[in-house]
Short mmCIF file of C-alpha atoms in Angstrom, two decimals:
data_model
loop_
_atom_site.label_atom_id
_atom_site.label_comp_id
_atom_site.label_asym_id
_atom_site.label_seq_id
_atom_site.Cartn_x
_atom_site.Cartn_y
_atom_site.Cartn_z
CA UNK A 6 0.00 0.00 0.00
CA UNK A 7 1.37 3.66 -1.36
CA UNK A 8 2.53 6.01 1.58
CA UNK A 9 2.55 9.41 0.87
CA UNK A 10 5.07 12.29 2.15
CA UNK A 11 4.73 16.03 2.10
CA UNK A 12 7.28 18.04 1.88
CA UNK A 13 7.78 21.98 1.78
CA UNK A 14 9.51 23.08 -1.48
CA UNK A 15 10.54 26.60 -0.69
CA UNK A 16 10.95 28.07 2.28
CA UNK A 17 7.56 27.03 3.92
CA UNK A 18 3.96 28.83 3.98
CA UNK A 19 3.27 26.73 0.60
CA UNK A 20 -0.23 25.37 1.34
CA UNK A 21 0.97 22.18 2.75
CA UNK A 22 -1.92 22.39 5.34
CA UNK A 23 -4.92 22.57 2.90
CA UNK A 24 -2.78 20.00 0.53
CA UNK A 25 -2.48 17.20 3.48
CA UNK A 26 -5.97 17.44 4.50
CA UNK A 27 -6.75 16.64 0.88
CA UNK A 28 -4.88 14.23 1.26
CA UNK A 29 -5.95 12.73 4.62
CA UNK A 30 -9.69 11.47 3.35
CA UNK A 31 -7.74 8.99 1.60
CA UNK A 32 -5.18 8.04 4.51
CA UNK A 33 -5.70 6.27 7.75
CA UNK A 34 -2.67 7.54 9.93
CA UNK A 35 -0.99 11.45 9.37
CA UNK A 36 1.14 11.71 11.03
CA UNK A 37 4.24 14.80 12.14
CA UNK A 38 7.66 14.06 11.80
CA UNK A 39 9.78 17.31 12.46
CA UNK A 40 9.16 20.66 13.62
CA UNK A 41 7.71 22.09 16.11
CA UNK A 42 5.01 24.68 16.99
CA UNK A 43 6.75 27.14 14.74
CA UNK A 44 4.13 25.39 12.05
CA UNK A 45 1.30 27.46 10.72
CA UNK A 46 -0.81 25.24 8.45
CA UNK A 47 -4.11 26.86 7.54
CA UNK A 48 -7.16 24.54 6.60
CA UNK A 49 -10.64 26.17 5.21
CA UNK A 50 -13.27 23.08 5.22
CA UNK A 51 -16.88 24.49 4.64
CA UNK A 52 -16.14 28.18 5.56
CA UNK A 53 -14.66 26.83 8.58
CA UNK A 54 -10.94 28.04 8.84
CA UNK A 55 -8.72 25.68 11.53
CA UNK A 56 -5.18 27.15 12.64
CA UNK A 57 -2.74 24.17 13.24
CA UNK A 58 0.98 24.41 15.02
CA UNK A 59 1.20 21.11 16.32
CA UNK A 60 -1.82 19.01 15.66
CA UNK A 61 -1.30 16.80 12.04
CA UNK A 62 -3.98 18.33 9.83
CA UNK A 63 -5.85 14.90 9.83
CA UNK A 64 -7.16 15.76 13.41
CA UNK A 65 -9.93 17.63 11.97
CA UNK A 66 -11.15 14.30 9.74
CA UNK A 67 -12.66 12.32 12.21
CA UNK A 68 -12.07 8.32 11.74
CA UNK A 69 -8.51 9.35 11.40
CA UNK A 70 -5.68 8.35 13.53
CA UNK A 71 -3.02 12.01 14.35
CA UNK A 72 0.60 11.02 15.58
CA UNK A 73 3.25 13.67 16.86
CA UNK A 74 6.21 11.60 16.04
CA UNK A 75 9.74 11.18 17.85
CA UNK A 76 11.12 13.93 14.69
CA UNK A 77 9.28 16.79 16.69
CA UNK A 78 10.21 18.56 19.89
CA UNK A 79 6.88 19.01 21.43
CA UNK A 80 5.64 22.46 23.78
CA UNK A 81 3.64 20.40 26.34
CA UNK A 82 1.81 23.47 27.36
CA UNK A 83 1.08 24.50 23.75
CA UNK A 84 0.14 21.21 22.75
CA UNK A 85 -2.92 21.28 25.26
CA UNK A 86 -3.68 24.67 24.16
CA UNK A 87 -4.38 23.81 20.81
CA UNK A 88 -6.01 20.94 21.47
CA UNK A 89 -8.98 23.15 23.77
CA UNK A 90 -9.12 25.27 21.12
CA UNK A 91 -9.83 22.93 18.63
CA UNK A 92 -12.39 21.35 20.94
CA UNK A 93 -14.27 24.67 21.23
CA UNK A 94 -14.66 24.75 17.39
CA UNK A 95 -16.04 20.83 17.93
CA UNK A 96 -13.35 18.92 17.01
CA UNK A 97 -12.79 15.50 18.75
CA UNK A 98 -9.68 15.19 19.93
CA UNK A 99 -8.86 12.18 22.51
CA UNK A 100 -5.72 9.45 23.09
CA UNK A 101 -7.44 7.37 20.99
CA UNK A 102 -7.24 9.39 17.45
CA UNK A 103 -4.18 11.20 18.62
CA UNK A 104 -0.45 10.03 19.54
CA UNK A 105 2.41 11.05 21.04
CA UNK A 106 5.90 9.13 20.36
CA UNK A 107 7.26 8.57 23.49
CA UNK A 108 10.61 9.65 23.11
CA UNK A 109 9.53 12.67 21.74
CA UNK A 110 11.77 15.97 23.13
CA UNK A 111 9.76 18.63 25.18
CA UNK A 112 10.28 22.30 24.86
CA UNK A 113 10.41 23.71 28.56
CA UNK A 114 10.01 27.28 29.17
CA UNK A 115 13.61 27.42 29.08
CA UNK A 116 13.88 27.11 25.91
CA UNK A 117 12.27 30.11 24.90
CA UNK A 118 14.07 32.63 27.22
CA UNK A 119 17.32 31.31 25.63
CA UNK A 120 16.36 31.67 22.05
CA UNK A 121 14.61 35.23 22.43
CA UNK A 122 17.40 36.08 24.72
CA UNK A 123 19.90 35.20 21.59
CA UNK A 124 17.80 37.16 19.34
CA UNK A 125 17.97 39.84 21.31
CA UNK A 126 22.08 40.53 21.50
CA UNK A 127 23.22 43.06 19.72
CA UNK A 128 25.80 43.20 17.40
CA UNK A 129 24.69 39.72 16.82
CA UNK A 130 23.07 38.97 13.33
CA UNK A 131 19.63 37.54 13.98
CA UNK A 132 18.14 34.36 12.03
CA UNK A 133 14.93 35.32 12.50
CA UNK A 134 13.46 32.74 14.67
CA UNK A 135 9.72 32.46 16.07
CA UNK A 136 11.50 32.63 19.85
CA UNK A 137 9.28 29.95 20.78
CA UNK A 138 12.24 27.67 22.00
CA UNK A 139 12.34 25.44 19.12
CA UNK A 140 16.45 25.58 17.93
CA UNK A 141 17.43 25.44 21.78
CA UNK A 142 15.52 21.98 22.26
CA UNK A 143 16.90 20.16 19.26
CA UNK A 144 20.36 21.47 20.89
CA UNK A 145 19.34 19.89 24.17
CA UNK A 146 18.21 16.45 22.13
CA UNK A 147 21.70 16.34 20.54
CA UNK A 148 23.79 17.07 23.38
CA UNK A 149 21.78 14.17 25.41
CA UNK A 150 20.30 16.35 28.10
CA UNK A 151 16.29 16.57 26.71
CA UNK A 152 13.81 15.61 28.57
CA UNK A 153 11.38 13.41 26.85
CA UNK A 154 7.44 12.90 27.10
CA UNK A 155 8.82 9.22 28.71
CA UNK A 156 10.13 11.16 31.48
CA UNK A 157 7.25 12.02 32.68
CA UNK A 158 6.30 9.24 34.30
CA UNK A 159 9.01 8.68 36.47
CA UNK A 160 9.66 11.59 39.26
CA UNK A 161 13.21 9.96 39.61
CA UNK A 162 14.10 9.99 36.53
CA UNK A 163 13.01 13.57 35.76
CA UNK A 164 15.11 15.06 38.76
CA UNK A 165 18.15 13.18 37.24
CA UNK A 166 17.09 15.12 33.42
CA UNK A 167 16.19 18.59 35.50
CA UNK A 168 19.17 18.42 36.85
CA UNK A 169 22.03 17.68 34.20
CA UNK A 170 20.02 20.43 31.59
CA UNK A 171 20.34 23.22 34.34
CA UNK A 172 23.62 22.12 34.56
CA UNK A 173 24.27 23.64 30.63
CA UNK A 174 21.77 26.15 30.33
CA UNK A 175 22.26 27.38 33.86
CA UNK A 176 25.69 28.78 32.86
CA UNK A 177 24.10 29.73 29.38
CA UNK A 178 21.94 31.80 30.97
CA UNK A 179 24.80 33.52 33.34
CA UNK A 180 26.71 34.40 30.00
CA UNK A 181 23.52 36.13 28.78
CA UNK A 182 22.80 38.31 31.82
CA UNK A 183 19.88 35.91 32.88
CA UNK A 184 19.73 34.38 36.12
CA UNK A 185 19.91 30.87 37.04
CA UNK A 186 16.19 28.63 36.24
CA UNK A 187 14.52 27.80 39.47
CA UNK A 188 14.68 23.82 39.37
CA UNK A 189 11.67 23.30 41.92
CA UNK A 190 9.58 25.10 40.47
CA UNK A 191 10.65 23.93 36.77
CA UNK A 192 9.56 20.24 37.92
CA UNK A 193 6.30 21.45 39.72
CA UNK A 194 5.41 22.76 36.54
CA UNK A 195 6.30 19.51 34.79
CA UNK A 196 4.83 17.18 37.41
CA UNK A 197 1.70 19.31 36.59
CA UNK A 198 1.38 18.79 33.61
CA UNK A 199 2.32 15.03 33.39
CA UNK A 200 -1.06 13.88 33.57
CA UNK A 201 -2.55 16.14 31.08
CA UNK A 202 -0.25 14.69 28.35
CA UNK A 203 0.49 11.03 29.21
CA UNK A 204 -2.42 9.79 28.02
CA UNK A 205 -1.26 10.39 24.69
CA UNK A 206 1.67 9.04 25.02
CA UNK A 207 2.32 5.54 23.04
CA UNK A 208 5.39 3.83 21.17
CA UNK A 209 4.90 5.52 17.98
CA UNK A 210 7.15 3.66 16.20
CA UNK A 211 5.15 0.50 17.17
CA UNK A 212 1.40 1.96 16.48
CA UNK A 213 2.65 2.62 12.67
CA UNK A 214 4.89 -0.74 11.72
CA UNK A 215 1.26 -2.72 12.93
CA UNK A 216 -0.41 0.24 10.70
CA UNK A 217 1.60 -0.88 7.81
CA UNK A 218 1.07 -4.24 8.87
CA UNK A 219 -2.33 -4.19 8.50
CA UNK A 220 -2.08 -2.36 5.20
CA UNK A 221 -2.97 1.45 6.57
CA UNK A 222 -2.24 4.32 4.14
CA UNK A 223 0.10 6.48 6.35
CA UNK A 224 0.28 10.38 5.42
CA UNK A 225 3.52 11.96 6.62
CA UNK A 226 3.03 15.82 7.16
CA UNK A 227 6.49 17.60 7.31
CA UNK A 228 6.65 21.27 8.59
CA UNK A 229 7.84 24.54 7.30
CA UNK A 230 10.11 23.93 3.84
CA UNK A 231 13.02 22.21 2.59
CA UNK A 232 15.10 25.44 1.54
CA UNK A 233 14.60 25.89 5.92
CA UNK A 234 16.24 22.35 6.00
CA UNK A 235 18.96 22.41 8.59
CA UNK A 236 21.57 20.83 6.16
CA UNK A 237 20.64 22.10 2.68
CA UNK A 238 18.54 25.37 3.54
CA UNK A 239 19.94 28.64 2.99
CA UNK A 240 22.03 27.80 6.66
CA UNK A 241 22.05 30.04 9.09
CA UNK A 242 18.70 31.23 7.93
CA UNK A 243 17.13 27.85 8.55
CA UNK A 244 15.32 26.23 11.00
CA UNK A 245 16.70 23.25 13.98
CA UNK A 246 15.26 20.23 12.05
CA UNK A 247 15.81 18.10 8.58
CA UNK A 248 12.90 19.22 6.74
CA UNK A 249 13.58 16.92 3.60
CA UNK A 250 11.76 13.60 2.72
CA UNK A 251 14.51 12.18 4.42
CA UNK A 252 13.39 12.41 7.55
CA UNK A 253 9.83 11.28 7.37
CA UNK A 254 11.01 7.79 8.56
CA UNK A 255 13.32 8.70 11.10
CA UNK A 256 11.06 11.43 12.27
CA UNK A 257 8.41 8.36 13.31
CA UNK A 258 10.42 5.49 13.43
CA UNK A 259 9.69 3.42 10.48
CA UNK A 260 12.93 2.18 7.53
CA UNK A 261 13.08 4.62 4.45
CA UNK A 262 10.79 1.78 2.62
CA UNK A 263 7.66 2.85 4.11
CA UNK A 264 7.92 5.98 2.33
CA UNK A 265 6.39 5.89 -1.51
CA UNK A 266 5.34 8.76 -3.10
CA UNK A 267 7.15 11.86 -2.43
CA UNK A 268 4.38 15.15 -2.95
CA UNK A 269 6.42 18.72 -3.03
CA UNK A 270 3.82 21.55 -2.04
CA UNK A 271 5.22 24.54 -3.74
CA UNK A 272 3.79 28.16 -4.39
CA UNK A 273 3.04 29.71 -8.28
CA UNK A 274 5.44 32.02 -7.10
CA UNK A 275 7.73 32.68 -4.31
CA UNK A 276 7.58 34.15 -0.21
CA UNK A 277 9.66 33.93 2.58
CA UNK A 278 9.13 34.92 6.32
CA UNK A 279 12.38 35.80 8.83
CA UNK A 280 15.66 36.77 7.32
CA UNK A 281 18.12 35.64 4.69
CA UNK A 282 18.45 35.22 1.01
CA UNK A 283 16.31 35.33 -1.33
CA UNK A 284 17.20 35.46 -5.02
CA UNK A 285 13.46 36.78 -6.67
CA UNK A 286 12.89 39.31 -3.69
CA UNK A 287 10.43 41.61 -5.10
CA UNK A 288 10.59 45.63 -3.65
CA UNK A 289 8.06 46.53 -6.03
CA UNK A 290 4.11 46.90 -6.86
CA UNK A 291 4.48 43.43 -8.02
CA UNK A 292 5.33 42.29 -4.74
CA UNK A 293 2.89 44.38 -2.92
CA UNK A 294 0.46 43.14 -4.95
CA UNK A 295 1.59 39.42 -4.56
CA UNK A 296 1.35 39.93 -1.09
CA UNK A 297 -2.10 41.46 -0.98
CA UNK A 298 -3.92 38.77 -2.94
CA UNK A 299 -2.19 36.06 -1.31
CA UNK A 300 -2.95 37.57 2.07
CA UNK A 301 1.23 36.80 3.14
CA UNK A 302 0.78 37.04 6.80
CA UNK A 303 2.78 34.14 8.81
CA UNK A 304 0.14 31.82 10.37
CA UNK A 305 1.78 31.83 13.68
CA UNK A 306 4.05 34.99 13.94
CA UNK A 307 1.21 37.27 11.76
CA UNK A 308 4.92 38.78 10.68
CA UNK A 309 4.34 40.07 6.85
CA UNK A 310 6.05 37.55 4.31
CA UNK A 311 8.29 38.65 1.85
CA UNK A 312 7.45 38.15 -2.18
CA UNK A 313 8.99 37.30 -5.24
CA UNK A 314 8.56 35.57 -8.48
CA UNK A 315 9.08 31.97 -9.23
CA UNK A 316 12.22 30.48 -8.58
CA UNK A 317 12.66 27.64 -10.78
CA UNK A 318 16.34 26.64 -10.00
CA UNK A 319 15.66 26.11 -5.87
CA UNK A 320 12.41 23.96 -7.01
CA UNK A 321 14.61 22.09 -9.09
CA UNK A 322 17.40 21.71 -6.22
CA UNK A 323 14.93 20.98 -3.67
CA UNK A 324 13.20 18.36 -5.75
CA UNK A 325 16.10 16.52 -6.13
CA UNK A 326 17.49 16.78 -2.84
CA UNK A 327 13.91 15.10 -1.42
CA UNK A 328 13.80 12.76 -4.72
CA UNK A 329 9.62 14.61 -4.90
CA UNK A 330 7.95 12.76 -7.44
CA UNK A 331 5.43 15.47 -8.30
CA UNK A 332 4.46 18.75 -7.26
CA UNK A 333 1.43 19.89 -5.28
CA UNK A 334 1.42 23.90 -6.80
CA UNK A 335 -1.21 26.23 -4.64
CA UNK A 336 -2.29 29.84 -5.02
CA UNK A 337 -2.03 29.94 -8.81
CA UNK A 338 -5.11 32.29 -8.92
CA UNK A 339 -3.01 34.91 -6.65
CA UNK A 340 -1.13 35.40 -10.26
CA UNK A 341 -4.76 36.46 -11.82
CA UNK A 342 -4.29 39.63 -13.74
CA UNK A 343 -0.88 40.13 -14.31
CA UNK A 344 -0.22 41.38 -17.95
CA UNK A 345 3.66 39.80 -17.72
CA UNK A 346 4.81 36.91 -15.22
CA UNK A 347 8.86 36.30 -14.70
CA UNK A 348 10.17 33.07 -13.83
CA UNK A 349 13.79 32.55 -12.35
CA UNK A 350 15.45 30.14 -14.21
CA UNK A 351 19.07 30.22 -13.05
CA UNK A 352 21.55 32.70 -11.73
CA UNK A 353 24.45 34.98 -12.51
CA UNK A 354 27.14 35.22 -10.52
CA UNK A 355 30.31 37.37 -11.13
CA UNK A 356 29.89 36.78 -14.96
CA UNK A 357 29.42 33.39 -14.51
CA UNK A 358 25.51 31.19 -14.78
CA UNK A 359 24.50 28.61 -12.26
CA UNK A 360 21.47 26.27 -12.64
CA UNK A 361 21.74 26.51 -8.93
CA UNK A 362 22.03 28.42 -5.75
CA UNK A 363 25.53 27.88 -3.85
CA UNK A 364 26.41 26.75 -0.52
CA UNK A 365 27.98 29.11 0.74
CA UNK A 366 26.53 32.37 2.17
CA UNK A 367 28.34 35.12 0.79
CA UNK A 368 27.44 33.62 -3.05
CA UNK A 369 23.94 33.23 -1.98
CA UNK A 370 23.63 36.81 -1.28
CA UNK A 371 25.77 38.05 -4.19
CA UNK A 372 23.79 35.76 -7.02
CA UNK A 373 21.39 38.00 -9.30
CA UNK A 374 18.29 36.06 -10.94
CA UNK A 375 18.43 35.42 -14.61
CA UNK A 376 14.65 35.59 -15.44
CA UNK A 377 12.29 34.79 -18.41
CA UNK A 378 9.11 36.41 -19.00
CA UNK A 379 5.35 34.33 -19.41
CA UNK A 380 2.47 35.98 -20.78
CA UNK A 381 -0.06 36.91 -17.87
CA UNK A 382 -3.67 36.07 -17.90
CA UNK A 383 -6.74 38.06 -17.48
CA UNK A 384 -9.02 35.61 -16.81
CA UNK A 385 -10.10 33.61 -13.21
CA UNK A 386 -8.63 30.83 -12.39
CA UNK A 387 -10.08 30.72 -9.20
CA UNK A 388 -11.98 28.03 -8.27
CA UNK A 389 -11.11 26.39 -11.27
CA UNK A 390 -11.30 22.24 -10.84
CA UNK A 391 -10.25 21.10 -13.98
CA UNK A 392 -7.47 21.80 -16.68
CA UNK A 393 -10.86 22.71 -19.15
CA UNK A 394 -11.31 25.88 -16.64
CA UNK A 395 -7.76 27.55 -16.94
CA UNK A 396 -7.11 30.41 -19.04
CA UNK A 397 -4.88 29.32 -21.88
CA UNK A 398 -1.85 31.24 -20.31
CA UNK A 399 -1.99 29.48 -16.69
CA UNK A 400 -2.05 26.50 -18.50
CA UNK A 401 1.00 27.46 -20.22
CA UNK A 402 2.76 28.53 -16.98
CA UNK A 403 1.91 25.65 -15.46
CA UNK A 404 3.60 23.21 -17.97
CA UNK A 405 6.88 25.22 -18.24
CA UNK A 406 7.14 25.08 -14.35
CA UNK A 407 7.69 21.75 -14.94
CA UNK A 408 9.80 21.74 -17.44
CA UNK A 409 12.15 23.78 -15.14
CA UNK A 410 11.45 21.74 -12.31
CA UNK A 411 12.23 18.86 -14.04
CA UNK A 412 9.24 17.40 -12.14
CA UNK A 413 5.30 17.09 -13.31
CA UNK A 414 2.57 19.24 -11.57
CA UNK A 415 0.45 15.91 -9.81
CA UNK A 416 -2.14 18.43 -7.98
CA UNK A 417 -3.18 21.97 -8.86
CA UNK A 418 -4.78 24.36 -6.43
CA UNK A 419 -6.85 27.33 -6.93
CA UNK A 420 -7.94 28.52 -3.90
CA UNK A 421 -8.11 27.30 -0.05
CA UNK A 422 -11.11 25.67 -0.55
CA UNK A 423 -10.33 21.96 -0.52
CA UNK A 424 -12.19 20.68 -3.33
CA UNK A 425 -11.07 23.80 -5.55
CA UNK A 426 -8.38 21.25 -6.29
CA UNK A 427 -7.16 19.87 -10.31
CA UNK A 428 -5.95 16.13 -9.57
CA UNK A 429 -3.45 14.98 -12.28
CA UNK A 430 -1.40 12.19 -10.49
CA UNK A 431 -2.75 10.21 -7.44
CA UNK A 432 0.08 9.80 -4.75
CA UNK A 433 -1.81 7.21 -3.01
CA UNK A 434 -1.88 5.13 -6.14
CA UNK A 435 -0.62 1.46 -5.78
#
């Protein structure tokens, strides 16, 4: 049976949330496998509009099974506030449709302080984090001081995890001007809290080989996008986690075999939140207007995203780099009414062309896009649910994307309605 993974293309905010609840009527399982509740996916299901950090996007499809896999480092607190809110817009959310991998890293209060506090020095240059503790836990879970959702359960065992992370970020803190972290009062609030999320707790890993067993269709749902990937993003600009395809199975456990078809959500054109490069920046009334009609406000920050035109060369880089065999493209109405579209096809730098962006920093901010221009379209494409109701021109777009992309288009969306969706390829397919 066909397992499906969804991956970012760009640099997150691509639609991934309306894309994997698509998806999830077909699936049994969706299920997290990195991030954290930096997220923001965004689903619209009869007028109703659901704001997810940390929940899979299958917890609103009841009959549906929701993991939080081992690949995430997990906000207890924020975690429970999600799930209440969901609950007050009359979602059913209980341990039996939703699970927590055991081994899972928390994200303590800590956490937070020391990544704000870091984004705070000056004469530092920030990366433009959410400050919501995310790139200090995946330290802690790599220097072998975390404290996991397992640890819970055991008051011994947490005093012994308390005890060696104050030791680090105890003297972390006194570097920063913060004072030391109150350890009593760090495990009261843990010790209340225990009960609220244990119930959830189950070996992940376990719940999804039976799945597979038993011939489940699993969804994985990755988080933000793969040029934020910790390894091949546009590093230091990036986020704590491997974004890539990669890590679907060692985000939940499973061997790289349970992963089939590889879906790429990417945008008709380009945005990115935070700092960093970005090739097809846009400082005109082309990007205003992009941003305007595609309403680029960060689902969890609300901070304004930035715009630009296509970039076909990262597309290209990040398909390979996640082996995506087709793309998911969203928001092609947003391009509505433009008399002349641009699409980045490779770069120049210091005379020279690249077919892709460089490693290193200092390229990546000297490169200068090396465009060519598509005839716009006047005509709606919103709404549109089959290739008979695009303009001509879209059409046209469309099909050169992925001849850039080196990569066919297996899903088209048109707005954030779920069924405003053009199916081409079916990733569950056996």
């Amino acid at each position: 049976m066909a397992n499906v993974v969804v991956v970012g293309a760009q640099w997150g905010d691509e639609g991934k949330g309306k894309i994997v609840d698509w998806l999830s009527e077909r699936a049994d399982v969706i299920a997290r496998f990195q991030g954290g509740h930096n997220a923001g996916h965004t689903l619209v299901i009869d007028g109703n509009v659901f704001k997810l950090s940390l929940l899979p996007s299958g917890i609103v499809r009841g009959g549906k099974l929701s993991v939080i896999g081992n690949g995430v480092v997990l906000d207890p607190w924020a975690l429970l506030s999600e799930i209440e809110k969901l609950r007050g817009q009359g979602v059913d959310i209980n341990p039996d449709n939703l699970m927590v991998a055991e081994n899972t890293p928390l994200i303590l209060p800590v956490h937070g302080e020391l990544d704000r506090a870091r984004e705070g020095q000056t004469g530092v240059a920030k990366i433009g984090t959410t400050g919501r503790g995310i790139g200090p836990a995946y330290e802690d879970k790599v220097g072998r001081r975390t404290i996991r959702v397992a640890d819970l359960a055991d008051e011994a065992t947490l005093d012994l995890r308390i005890g060696r992370l104050l030791g680090h970020h105890n003297a972390l803190r006194a570097g920063l001007g913060l004072g030391p972290v109150d350890a009593v009062a760090l495990k009261a609030q843990l010790m209340e809290v225990a009960p609220k999320v244990l119930p959830y707790a189950k070996p992940v890993w376990k719940v999804l080989h039976d799945a597979r067993r038993a011939g489940k269709r699993i969804l994985f749902e990755g988080a933000q996008g793969s040029l934020l990937d910790v390894d091949f993003g546009t590093y230091p600009y990036v986020t704590s986690s491997n974004v890539i395809a990669g890590q679907a199975a060692t985000g939940v456990g499973l061997g790289p075999n349970a992963v089939g078809f590889v879906l790429g959500i990417v945008k008709a054109y380009t945005t990115r939140v935070g700092e960093g490069p970005f090739p097809t920046e846009l400082f005109d009334a082309d990007g205003e207007r992009l941003g305007e009609r595609g309403h680029e406000f960060g689902t969890v920050t609300g901070r304004k995203r930035r715009c630009g035109w296509f970039d076909a060369a990262l597309v290209r880089q990040t398909c390979a780099i996640s082996g995506i065999n087709g793309i998911a493209l969203t928001k092609l109405d947003v391009l509505d009414g433009f008399k002349t579209l641009k699409i980045c096809v490779g770069y120049e730098l210091d005379g020279q062309k690249l077919d892709y962006l460089p490693t290193a920093a200092n390229l990546q901010a000297r490169v200068t896009p090396i465009y060519e221009e598509m005839e716009g379209w006047s005509e709606s494409t919103a709404g549109a649910r089959s290739w008979a109701d695009l303009p001509g021109a879209a059409i046209k777009y469309v099909r050169r994307i992925e001849e850039l992309i080196q990569c066919p288009v297996a899903m088209l969306s048109t707005s954030p309605e779920r069924d405003d969706t053009i199916l081409v390829t079916d990733p569950f397919a056996d």
